[in-house]
Tab-separated table of C-alpha atoms in Angstrom:
chain	number	residue	atom	x	y	z
A	1	MET	CA	13.446	31.554	-35.103
A	2	ARG	CA	13.735	33.088	-31.651
A	3	LEU	CA	12.632	31.723	-28.267
A	4	THR	CA	12.639	33.124	-24.752
A	5	LEU	CA	13.699	30.415	-22.333
A	6	ARG	CA	13.022	30.493	-18.621
A	7	VAL	CA	15.317	27.783	-17.301
A	8	TRP	CA	15.557	26.451	-13.747
A	9	ARG	CA	19.046	27.261	-12.457
A	10	GLN	CA	20.256	25.622	-9.267
A	11	SER	CA	23.989	25.369	-8.552
A	12	GLY	CA	23.768	22.334	-6.274
A	13	PRO	CA	21.440	19.974	-4.379
A	14	GLU	CA	21.130	22.248	-1.348
A	15	ALA	CA	21.360	25.598	-3.174
A	16	PRO	CA	18.208	27.630	-3.754
A	17	GLY	CA	17.089	27.707	-7.387
A	18	HIS	CA	15.331	30.194	-9.629
A	19	LEU	CA	14.026	30.532	-13.179
A	20	ALA	CA	16.558	32.446	-15.294
A	21	GLU	CA	15.447	34.096	-18.526
A	22	TYR	CA	17.482	33.745	-21.738
A	23	GLU	CA	16.727	35.087	-25.210
A	24	VAL	CA	17.983	32.661	-27.857
A	25	ASP	CA	17.765	33.666	-31.527
A	26	GLY	CA	19.083	32.367	-34.822
A	27	LEU	CA	17.413	28.986	-34.189
A	28	SER	CA	16.211	26.511	-36.797
A	29	ALA	CA	12.796	24.865	-36.473
A	30	ASP	CA	14.521	21.556	-37.268
A	31	MET	CA	16.716	21.694	-34.157
A	32	SER	CA	15.919	19.352	-31.311
A	33	PHE	CA	15.188	20.777	-27.892
A	34	LEU	CA	18.558	19.560	-26.613
A	35	GLU	CA	20.289	21.299	-29.529
A	36	LEU	CA	18.549	24.471	-28.426
A	37	LEU	CA	20.129	23.989	-24.995
A	38	ASP	CA	23.483	23.288	-26.712
A	39	VAL	CA	23.225	26.622	-28.557
A	40	LEU	CA	22.301	28.381	-25.326
A	41	ASN	CA	25.187	26.731	-23.452
A	42	GLU	CA	27.696	27.658	-26.166
A	43	ARG	CA	26.700	31.296	-25.804
A	44	LEU	CA	26.698	31.124	-22.014
A	45	ALA	CA	30.199	29.582	-22.049
A	46	LEU	CA	31.491	32.239	-24.474
A	47	GLY	CA	30.077	34.919	-22.192
A	48	GLY	CA	31.882	33.376	-19.218
A	49	GLU	CA	28.681	32.086	-17.612
A	50	GLU	CA	28.012	28.606	-16.233
A	51	PRO	CA	26.263	26.433	-18.864
A	52	VAL	CA	22.884	24.819	-18.062
A	53	ALA	CA	23.418	21.269	-16.795
A	54	PHE	CA	21.085	18.652	-18.293
A	55	ASP	CA	21.154	14.869	-18.714
A	56	HIS	CA	21.414	13.402	-22.195
A	57	ASP	CA	22.986	10.435	-23.909
A	58	CYS	CA	21.738	8.705	-27.052
A	59	ARG	CA	19.704	11.642	-28.377
A	60	GLU	CA	17.563	9.241	-30.363
A	61	GLY	CA	14.837	8.632	-27.823
A	62	ILE	CA	15.814	5.172	-26.613
A	63	CYS	CA	18.100	5.571	-23.596
A	64	GLY	CA	15.897	7.504	-21.175
A	65	ALA	CA	18.697	9.787	-19.989
A	66	CYS	CA	17.215	13.120	-21.024
A	67	GLY	CA	14.167	14.515	-19.384
A	68	MET	CA	12.878	17.948	-18.463
A	69	VAL	CA	9.516	19.537	-17.962
A	70	VAL	CA	8.845	21.917	-20.858
A	71	ASN	CA	5.912	24.300	-20.428
A	72	GLY	CA	4.509	22.127	-17.660
A	73	ARG	CA	4.712	18.908	-19.683
A	74	ALA	CA	7.199	16.097	-19.119
A	75	HIS	CA	9.386	15.985	-22.290
A	76	GLY	CA	7.367	18.873	-23.729
A	77	PRO	CA	4.329	19.045	-25.999
A	78	GLU	CA	5.147	16.022	-28.217
A	79	PRO	CA	4.642	12.402	-27.058
A	80	THR	CA	8.362	11.679	-27.195
A	81	THR	CA	11.587	12.347	-25.304
A	82	ALA	CA	13.068	15.840	-24.976
A	83	CYS	CA	15.838	14.887	-27.431
A	84	GLN	CA	13.240	14.005	-30.073
A	85	LEU	CA	11.228	17.141	-29.442
A	86	HIS	CA	11.815	19.680	-32.199
A	87	LEU	CA	11.535	23.441	-32.180
A	88	ARG	CA	8.856	23.255	-34.870
A	89	SER	CA	6.533	22.361	-31.974
A	90	PHE	CA	6.916	25.936	-30.716
A	91	ALA	CA	5.789	29.251	-32.129
A	92	ASP	CA	8.414	31.832	-33.100
A	93	GLY	CA	8.948	34.183	-30.165
A	94	GLU	CA	7.275	31.832	-27.651
A	95	VAL	CA	8.225	31.908	-23.970
A	96	VAL	CA	9.235	28.388	-22.923
A	97	ASP	CA	9.566	27.284	-19.278
A	98	VAL	CA	12.117	24.530	-18.642
A	99	GLU	CA	12.122	22.826	-15.239
A	100	PRO	CA	13.599	19.627	-13.813
A	101	TRP	CA	11.464	16.578	-12.903
A	102	ARG	CA	9.812	17.533	-9.626
A	103	ALA	CA	9.582	14.719	-7.080
A	104	ALA	CA	10.835	14.136	-3.550
A	105	ALA	CA	12.330	10.864	-4.806
A	106	PHE	CA	14.217	12.741	-7.593
A	107	PRO	CA	16.383	15.318	-5.803
A	108	VAL	CA	17.853	18.010	-8.051
A	109	VAL	CA	21.604	17.547	-8.572
A	110	LYS	CA	22.138	20.687	-10.624
A	111	ASP	CA	19.933	22.817	-12.887
A	112	LEU	CA	17.861	20.296	-14.890
A	113	VAL	CA	19.724	17.188	-13.687
A	114	VAL	CA	17.921	15.065	-11.109
A	115	ASP	CA	19.029	11.903	-9.325
A	116	ARG	CA	16.828	9.056	-10.539
A	117	SER	CA	18.539	6.310	-8.517
A	118	ALA	CA	15.190	5.663	-6.804
A	119	LEU	CA	14.033	3.961	-10.016
A	120	ASP	CA	17.179	1.786	-10.027
A	121	ARG	CA	16.448	0.709	-6.457
A	122	VAL	CA	12.912	-0.292	-7.459
A	123	ILE	CA	14.442	-2.437	-10.239
A	124	GLY	CA	16.963	-3.812	-7.736
A	125	ALA	CA	14.092	-5.045	-5.570
A	126	GLY	CA	13.012	-7.630	-8.156
A	127	GLY	CA	13.075	-6.314	-11.723
A	128	TYR	CA	15.138	-9.246	-12.974
A	129	VAL	CA	15.089	-13.039	-13.293
A	130	THR	CA	17.400	-14.828	-10.845
A	131	ALA	CA	17.762	-18.101	-12.785
A	132	PRO	CA	21.144	-18.305	-14.549
A	133	THR	CA	20.088	-18.335	-18.177
A	134	GLY	CA	23.389	-19.017	-19.918
A	135	SER	CA	23.599	-18.122	-23.573
A	136	ALA	CA	20.544	-17.201	-25.654
A	137	PRO	CA	18.217	-20.231	-25.791
A	138	GLU	CA	16.675	-21.619	-28.958
A	139	ALA	CA	13.766	-19.257	-29.713
A	140	HIS	CA	11.090	-21.964	-29.876
A	141	ALA	CA	12.191	-23.860	-26.764
A	142	THR	CA	9.668	-22.045	-24.553
A	143	PRO	CA	6.415	-21.255	-26.366
A	144	VAL	CA	4.883	-17.863	-25.489
A	145	PRO	CA	1.328	-17.000	-26.599
A	146	ALA	CA	1.362	-14.110	-29.071
A	147	ALA	CA	-0.888	-11.934	-26.878
A	148	ASP	CA	1.451	-12.379	-23.887
A	149	ALA	CA	4.468	-11.572	-26.035
A	150	GLU	CA	2.792	-8.385	-27.255
A	151	ARG	CA	1.901	-7.286	-23.729
A	152	ALA	CA	5.380	-8.048	-22.414
A	153	PHE	CA	6.870	-6.124	-25.333
A	154	ALA	CA	4.620	-3.111	-24.723
A	155	ASP	CA	5.714	-2.992	-21.070
A	156	ALA	CA	9.366	-3.710	-21.855
A	157	ALA	CA	9.413	-0.553	-23.991
A	158	CYS	CA	9.851	1.481	-20.775
A	159	ILE	CA	13.136	3.401	-20.941
A	160	GLY	CA	13.019	4.427	-17.265
A	161	CYS	CA	13.191	8.164	-17.975
A	162	GLY	CA	10.901	9.070	-15.072
A	163	ALA	CA	8.461	11.183	-17.115
A	164	CYS	CA	5.541	9.285	-15.523
A	165	VAL	CA	6.628	10.441	-12.064
A	166	ALA	CA	7.228	13.995	-13.280
A	167	ALA	CA	3.804	14.171	-14.952
A	168	CYS	CA	1.783	12.492	-12.190
A	169	PRO	CA	-0.150	14.982	-10.032
A	170	ASN	CA	0.674	12.698	-7.070
A	171	GLY	CA	4.335	12.066	-7.972
A	172	SER	CA	3.585	8.344	-8.254
A	173	ALA	CA	5.886	5.821	-9.935
A	174	ALA	CA	3.084	3.309	-10.511
A	175	LEU	CA	3.403	3.257	-14.316
A	176	PHE	CA	7.168	2.664	-14.205
A	177	THR	CA	6.903	-0.054	-11.561
A	178	ALA	CA	3.955	-1.702	-13.315
A	179	ALA	CA	5.833	-1.814	-16.635
A	180	LYS	CA	8.891	-3.321	-14.959
A	181	VAL	CA	6.843	-5.861	-12.983
A	182	ASN	CA	4.580	-6.918	-15.820
A	183	HIS	CA	7.072	-7.358	-18.654
A	184	LEU	CA	8.710	-10.105	-16.595
A	185	ASN	CA	5.621	-11.516	-14.877
A	186	THR	CA	3.887	-12.015	-18.243
A	187	LEU	CA	6.611	-14.306	-19.612
A	188	PRO	CA	7.366	-17.910	-18.578
A	189	GLN	CA	10.919	-16.942	-17.587
A	190	GLY	CA	9.634	-14.422	-15.059
A	191	ALA	CA	6.537	-16.295	-13.882
A	192	PRO	CA	8.110	-18.446	-11.091
A	193	GLU	CA	9.122	-15.298	-9.167
A	194	ALA	CA	6.019	-13.281	-10.079
A	195	ASP	CA	4.557	-12.990	-6.551
A	196	ARG	CA	7.812	-12.128	-4.826
A	197	ARG	CA	8.650	-9.638	-7.589
A	198	VAL	CA	5.449	-7.633	-7.421
A	199	LEU	CA	5.368	-7.516	-3.613
A	200	SER	CA	8.964	-6.475	-3.238
A	201	MET	CA	9.018	-3.941	-6.094
A	202	VAL	CA	5.832	-2.252	-4.876
A	203	SER	CA	7.179	-2.013	-1.340
A	204	ALA	CA	10.470	-0.613	-2.699
A	205	MET	CA	8.471	1.935	-4.718
A	206	ASP	CA	6.574	3.019	-1.580
A	207	ALA	CA	9.792	3.194	0.462
A	208	GLU	CA	11.276	5.682	-2.017
A	209	GLY	CA	8.613	8.253	-1.150
A	210	PHE	CA	6.667	8.244	-4.406
A	211	GLY	CA	3.007	9.220	-4.147
A	212	GLY	CA	0.050	6.884	-4.572
A	213	CYS	CA	-1.756	6.279	-7.872
A	214	THR	CA	-5.175	7.931	-8.166
A	215	SER	CA	-5.754	6.903	-11.761
A	216	ALA	CA	-5.317	10.423	-13.135
A	217	GLY	CA	-3.738	9.004	-16.303
A	218	GLU	CA	-1.189	11.810	-16.797
A	219	CYS	CA	1.673	9.263	-16.726
A	220	ALA	CA	0.493	7.368	-19.786
A	221	ARG	CA	-0.128	10.627	-21.670
A	222	ALA	CA	3.436	11.791	-20.925
A	223	CYS	CA	5.146	8.439	-21.518
A	224	PRO	CA	7.486	8.618	-24.545
A	225	ALA	CA	7.463	4.809	-24.807
A	226	GLY	CA	3.650	4.590	-24.913
A	227	ILE	CA	3.265	2.357	-21.834
A	228	PRO	CA	-0.513	1.836	-21.580
A	229	LEU	CA	-2.351	2.905	-18.412
A	230	PRO	CA	-4.093	-0.496	-17.886
A	231	THR	CA	-0.676	-1.946	-17.079
A	232	ILE	CA	-1.101	-0.386	-13.605
A	233	ALA	CA	-4.339	-2.334	-13.157
A	234	ALA	CA	-2.497	-5.500	-14.178
A	235	MET	CA	0.135	-4.815	-11.513
A	236	ASN	CA	-2.598	-4.251	-8.909
A	237	ARG	CA	-4.185	-7.548	-9.924
A	238	ALA	CA	-0.857	-9.355	-9.565
A	239	TYR	CA	-0.280	-7.641	-6.217
A	240	LEU	CA	-3.676	-8.630	-4.806
A	241	ARG	CA	-3.208	-12.194	-6.032
A	242	ALA	CA	0.255	-12.343	-4.438
A	243	THR	CA	-1.004	-11.092	-1.061
A	244	ARG	CA	-3.736	-13.750	-1.018
A	245	ARG	CA	-1.290	-16.590	-1.656
A	246	PRO	CA	0.788	-17.928	1.260
B	1	MET	CA	-10.727	3.688	-1.512
B	2	ALA	CA	-11.995	1.195	-4.063
B	3	VAL	CA	-13.839	-1.183	-1.728
B	4	THR	CA	-15.456	1.525	0.420
B	5	GLY	CA	-16.355	3.458	-2.741
B	6	ALA	CA	-18.012	0.368	-4.210
B	7	VAL	CA	-20.050	-0.142	-1.007
B	8	MET	CA	-21.317	3.450	-1.145
B	9	LEU	CA	-21.974	3.250	-4.890
B	10	ALA	CA	-24.112	0.117	-4.437
B	11	TYR	CA	-26.082	1.912	-1.711
B	12	LEU	CA	-26.571	4.977	-3.928
B	13	VAL	CA	-28.064	2.915	-6.740
B	14	ALA	CA	-30.612	1.403	-4.320
B	15	HIS	CA	-31.263	4.843	-2.762
B	16	MET	CA	-31.835	6.468	-6.147
B	17	LEU	CA	-34.246	3.735	-7.265
B	18	GLY	CA	-36.108	3.967	-3.957
B	19	ASN	CA	-36.458	7.744	-4.328
B	20	LEU	CA	-38.304	7.254	-7.599
B	21	LYS	CA	-41.215	5.781	-5.644
B	22	ILE	CA	-42.137	9.385	-4.870
B	23	PHE	CA	-43.845	9.499	-8.277
B	24	PHE	CA	-46.446	6.994	-7.027
B	25	GLY	CA	-47.836	9.375	-4.442
B	26	PRO	CA	-47.583	10.084	-0.690
B	27	GLU	CA	-49.105	6.801	0.569
B	28	GLU	CA	-46.846	4.660	-1.559
B	29	PHE	CA	-43.686	6.685	-0.722
B	30	ASN	CA	-44.349	6.933	3.010
B	31	GLY	CA	-45.296	3.255	3.011
B	32	TYR	CA	-41.977	2.468	1.332
B	33	ALA	CA	-40.137	4.537	3.953
B	34	HIS	CA	-41.965	2.596	6.663
B	35	TRP	CA	-41.195	-0.737	4.974
B	36	LEU	CA	-37.462	0.096	5.103
B	37	ARG	CA	-37.774	-0.040	8.896
B	38	THR	CA	-39.404	-3.457	8.805
B	39	ILE	CA	-36.814	-5.206	6.603
B	40	GLY	CA	-35.544	-8.355	8.228
B	41	ALA	CA	-38.566	-8.713	10.544
B	42	PRO	CA	-39.326	-10.763	12.483
B	43	VAL	CA	-35.661	-11.749	12.861
B	44	LEU	CA	-34.611	-8.104	13.133
B	45	HIS	CA	-36.358	-5.695	15.442
B	46	HIS	CA	-38.074	-2.586	14.010
B	47	GLY	CA	-35.497	-0.292	12.368
B	48	TRP	CA	-32.537	-2.583	13.050
B	49	PHE	CA	-31.844	-3.174	9.390
B	50	LEU	CA	-31.568	0.578	8.810
B	51	TRP	CA	-29.229	0.985	11.783
B	52	LEU	CA	-27.022	-1.873	10.567
B	53	LEU	CA	-26.960	-0.258	7.116
B	54	ARG	CA	-26.113	3.127	8.648
B	55	ALA	CA	-23.269	1.600	10.666
B	56	GLY	CA	-21.894	-0.049	7.533
B	57	LEU	CA	-22.181	3.163	5.511
B	58	LEU	CA	-20.595	5.256	8.266
B	59	THR	CA	-17.651	2.845	8.367
B	60	ALA	CA	-17.323	3.093	4.585
B	61	VAL	CA	-17.484	6.907	4.634
B	62	VAL	CA	-14.878	7.197	7.405
B	63	LEU	CA	-12.465	4.694	5.839
B	64	HIS	CA	-12.944	6.340	2.426
B	65	GLY	CA	-12.126	9.734	3.928
B	66	VAL	CA	-9.107	8.450	5.844
B	67	ALA	CA	-7.716	6.760	2.724
B	68	ALA	CA	-8.264	9.934	0.692
B	69	TYR	CA	-6.492	11.980	3.359
B	70	GLN	CA	-3.542	9.585	3.403
B	71	LEU	CA	-3.283	9.612	-0.403
B	72	THR	CA	-3.361	13.408	-0.422
B	73	ARG	CA	-0.681	13.621	2.270
B	74	ARG	CA	1.510	11.190	0.319
B	75	ALA	CA	0.995	13.169	-2.875
B	76	ARG	CA	1.985	16.450	-1.195
B	77	ALA	CA	5.069	14.817	0.333
B	78	ALA	CA	6.024	13.233	-2.990
B	79	ARG	CA	6.199	16.641	-4.707
B	80	PRO	CA	7.497	19.197	-2.197
B	81	VAL	CA	8.515	21.687	-4.922
B	82	ARG	CA	5.721	22.426	-7.365
B	83	TYR	CA	6.118	23.319	-11.017
B	84	ALA	CA	6.409	27.009	-11.796
B	85	HIS	CA	4.566	26.496	-15.095
B	86	ARG	CA	1.047	25.546	-13.999
B	87	ARG	CA	-1.404	23.949	-16.339
B	88	ALA	CA	-4.653	22.061	-15.918
B	89	ARG	CA	-3.796	18.395	-15.570
B	90	THR	CA	-6.184	15.547	-16.382
B	91	ASP	CA	-9.910	15.975	-16.907
B	92	TYR	CA	-12.363	17.902	-14.739
B	93	ALA	CA	-13.814	14.853	-12.966
B	94	THR	CA	-10.352	13.658	-11.939
B	95	ARG	CA	-9.154	17.058	-10.767
B	96	THR	CA	-12.223	17.604	-8.584
B	97	MET	CA	-12.099	14.267	-6.732
B	98	ARG	CA	-10.701	15.719	-3.503
B	99	TRP	CA	-12.804	18.878	-3.164
B	100	GLY	CA	-15.781	17.122	-4.727
B	101	GLY	CA	-15.470	14.511	-1.999
B	102	VAL	CA	-15.411	17.217	0.667
B	103	ILE	CA	-18.528	18.798	-0.872
B	104	LEU	CA	-20.271	15.409	-0.839
B	105	ALA	CA	-19.331	14.788	2.804
B	106	LEU	CA	-20.749	18.185	3.816
B	107	PHE	CA	-23.851	17.485	1.743
B	108	VAL	CA	-24.415	14.159	3.529
B	109	VAL	CA	-24.404	15.976	6.891
B	110	TRP	CA	-27.003	18.481	5.653
B	111	HIS	CA	-29.013	15.733	3.949
B	112	LEU	CA	-29.227	13.706	7.190
B	113	LEU	CA	-30.211	16.762	9.243
B	114	ASP	CA	-32.799	17.567	6.577
B	115	LEU	CA	-34.513	14.299	5.699
B	116	THR	CA	-33.445	11.803	8.373
B	117	THR	CA	-33.640	13.788	11.614
B	118	GLY	CA	-35.758	16.606	10.160
B	119	THR	CA	-33.767	19.182	12.176
B	120	VAL	CA	-33.320	21.674	9.334
B	121	ASN	CA	-36.397	20.601	7.358
B	122	PRO	CA	-39.200	23.210	6.995
B	123	HIS	CA	-41.784	20.425	7.563
B	124	GLY	CA	-39.700	17.866	9.464
B	125	ARG	CA	-42.240	15.323	10.726
B	126	PRO	CA	-41.169	11.700	11.147
B	127	GLY	CA	-43.231	9.232	9.101
B	128	GLN	CA	-44.110	11.933	6.553
B	129	SER	CA	-41.148	11.481	4.209
B	130	TYR	CA	-43.132	12.605	1.167
B	131	GLN	CA	-44.170	15.901	2.759
B	132	ASN	CA	-40.631	16.455	4.073
B	133	VAL	CA	-39.157	16.002	0.580
B	134	VAL	CA	-41.698	18.403	-0.927
B	135	ALA	CA	-40.913	20.944	1.819
B	136	THR	CA	-37.146	20.764	1.175
B	137	PHE	CA	-37.460	21.248	-2.548
B	138	GLY	CA	-39.925	24.055	-2.035
B	139	THR	CA	-36.996	26.171	-0.841
B	140	TRP	CA	-34.451	27.707	-3.209
B	141	TYR	CA	-31.498	26.712	-0.993
B	142	GLY	CA	-32.721	23.121	-0.742
B	143	ASN	CA	-32.690	22.854	-4.526
B	144	ALA	CA	-29.345	24.655	-4.850
B	145	VAL	CA	-27.531	22.510	-2.271
B	146	TYR	CA	-29.003	19.316	-3.685
B	147	GLY	CA	-28.270	20.267	-7.303
B	148	VAL	CA	-24.618	21.120	-6.646
B	149	ALA	CA	-24.141	17.946	-4.623
B	150	MET	CA	-25.656	15.716	-7.298
B	151	LEU	CA	-23.429	17.236	-10.000
B	152	ALA	CA	-20.445	16.655	-7.694
B	153	LEU	CA	-21.664	13.086	-7.198
B	154	GLY	CA	-21.833	12.459	-10.937
B	155	LEU	CA	-18.286	13.723	-11.434
B	156	HIS	CA	-17.054	11.728	-8.434
B	157	VAL	CA	-18.598	8.495	-9.717
B	158	ARG	CA	-17.404	9.079	-13.263
B	159	HIS	CA	-13.758	9.019	-12.192
B	160	GLY	CA	-14.254	6.860	-9.110
B	161	LEU	CA	-15.710	3.762	-10.711
B	162	LEU	CA	-12.928	3.374	-13.257
B	163	ALA	CA	-10.261	4.229	-10.687
B	164	ALA	CA	-11.685	1.678	-8.252
B	165	ALA	CA	-11.746	-0.991	-10.942
B	166	ARG	CA	-8.109	-0.243	-11.741
B	167	SER	CA	-7.130	-0.387	-8.069
B	168	LEU	CA	-8.764	-3.784	-7.717
B	169	GLY	CA	-7.025	-4.960	-10.889
B	170	LEU	CA	-10.295	-5.434	-12.777
B	171	ALA	CA	-9.591	-2.974	-15.575
B	172	GLY	CA	-7.543	-4.918	-18.072
B	173	ALA	CA	-6.750	-3.513	-21.485
B	174	ARG	CA	-9.971	-4.983	-22.873
B	175	ALA	CA	-12.211	-4.180	-19.899
B	176	GLU	CA	-11.011	-0.566	-19.806
B	177	ARG	CA	-13.447	0.741	-22.421
B	178	ALA	CA	-16.443	-1.107	-20.947
B	179	LEU	CA	-15.611	0.168	-17.452
B	180	ARG	CA	-15.226	3.723	-18.700
B	181	ALA	CA	-18.661	3.510	-20.339
B	182	THR	CA	-20.159	1.963	-17.187
B	183	GLY	CA	-18.684	4.736	-15.019
B	184	THR	CA	-20.033	7.485	-17.247
B	185	GLY	CA	-23.403	5.751	-17.642
B	186	LEU	CA	-23.798	5.168	-13.930
B	187	ALA	CA	-22.745	8.747	-13.151
B	188	LEU	CA	-25.360	10.093	-15.563
B	189	ALA	CA	-28.056	7.707	-14.310
B	190	LEU	CA	-27.405	8.565	-10.649
B	191	THR	CA	-27.270	12.326	-11.212
B	192	ALA	CA	-30.400	12.290	-13.397
B	193	GLY	CA	-32.231	9.841	-11.115
B	194	PHE	CA	-31.572	11.947	-8.025
B	195	LEU	CA	-32.210	15.318	-9.713
B	196	VAL	CA	-35.544	14.275	-11.172
B	197	VAL	CA	-37.095	14.515	-7.680
B	198	PRO	CA	-36.382	18.236	-7.006
B	199	VAL	CA	-37.251	19.008	-10.639
B	200	ALA	CA	-40.586	17.239	-10.173
B	201	VAL	CA	-41.282	19.222	-6.990
B	202	MET	CA	-40.318	22.490	-8.720
B	203	THR	CA	-42.607	21.751	-11.665
B	204	LYS	CA	-45.416	20.674	-9.269
B	205	VAL	CA	-45.470	17.139	-10.657
B	206	VAL	CA	-44.891	16.101	-7.042
B	207	SER	CA	-46.596	18.314	-4.478
């Protein structure tokens, strides 16, 4: 199959960028979207041109390294990561726009690569448990209700790719922060620091220049890990509770 | 946003129910309008309750607007470079919150000049609320302005109620569906409840 790509090219953080058009043919519908970029880059390199820079690592949808906005959707039309998106999701001959995550907190490094350190700093503000835990404890030592375990698991599925921010009309990181707050706050290991965690992670999120949540719900629709939207409400509940307590 | 929105929503429900008294005739409706001024008597002086209510509502409207402005400014700053590939994001009610809110604010100004002060009302006599309402909805522009505003209100409430519940942390995974249904139900009830008055005037049920 053949696709016309319009890819965001930007040589550096301060350089002006533009959408460059590339015709790529001889593609298989079974290729992943990143393999499409590999094919394009191979041809660009052979022609003496600079290949398109993009982030990628595991290519099996679990690391959160890859991420690009394909036809206006974070990670493209399928509810998965860009590496797990396949060309069968596109029509032969389709024009496909490929852009980096757009957010003030995610400055473009080059082409489709953005700096997502802002998310790491939100984690650094409290997305961990400070108690030294030693080696893995006996599994039944601390009982956890099944419903809590399920909720913590659902939130812990976040791979930190930043698609929620890219998809949000307000550029908000509320879904990411909520997932990271709640998966610890829900469990007994994280509970003692629950108040401090939510207050400090939310203030770190605001300090990074992310927008505010207006409940548009685009984040949860774009999330490749299926983080549910109500997790934001749970974070808000924890936040309000924490501000009321001394 | 959530708290001020909830204050205004509670007022709107009472306002809509009160409006329905128009179907009991001019004496009953004008009597109801007069009674509103006597609430709280003899502790409160004539009309004080209404002025306290107006002060509370004005505070809610201003704070709601300021919060919306701040959220919009933050959103613009958080995405300085927009996507080249544009597509409609989210549903219609969510997308129209900002401009819908502006439309509602402008409507409130007109509505007060029309039926509170009577400045732009074709009849415009104090104490004759029933006749004033009939006069407004006897004009094509009165019906048009009111109709557009009530549709905007329905859309605003449909997204707003659920969003407010989420902001206040009330919308858990289980409550989400019930809150969504409540938001849609309340939006429909308010829009229908408010629109039934101009429709009744147009069809001469109220005249």
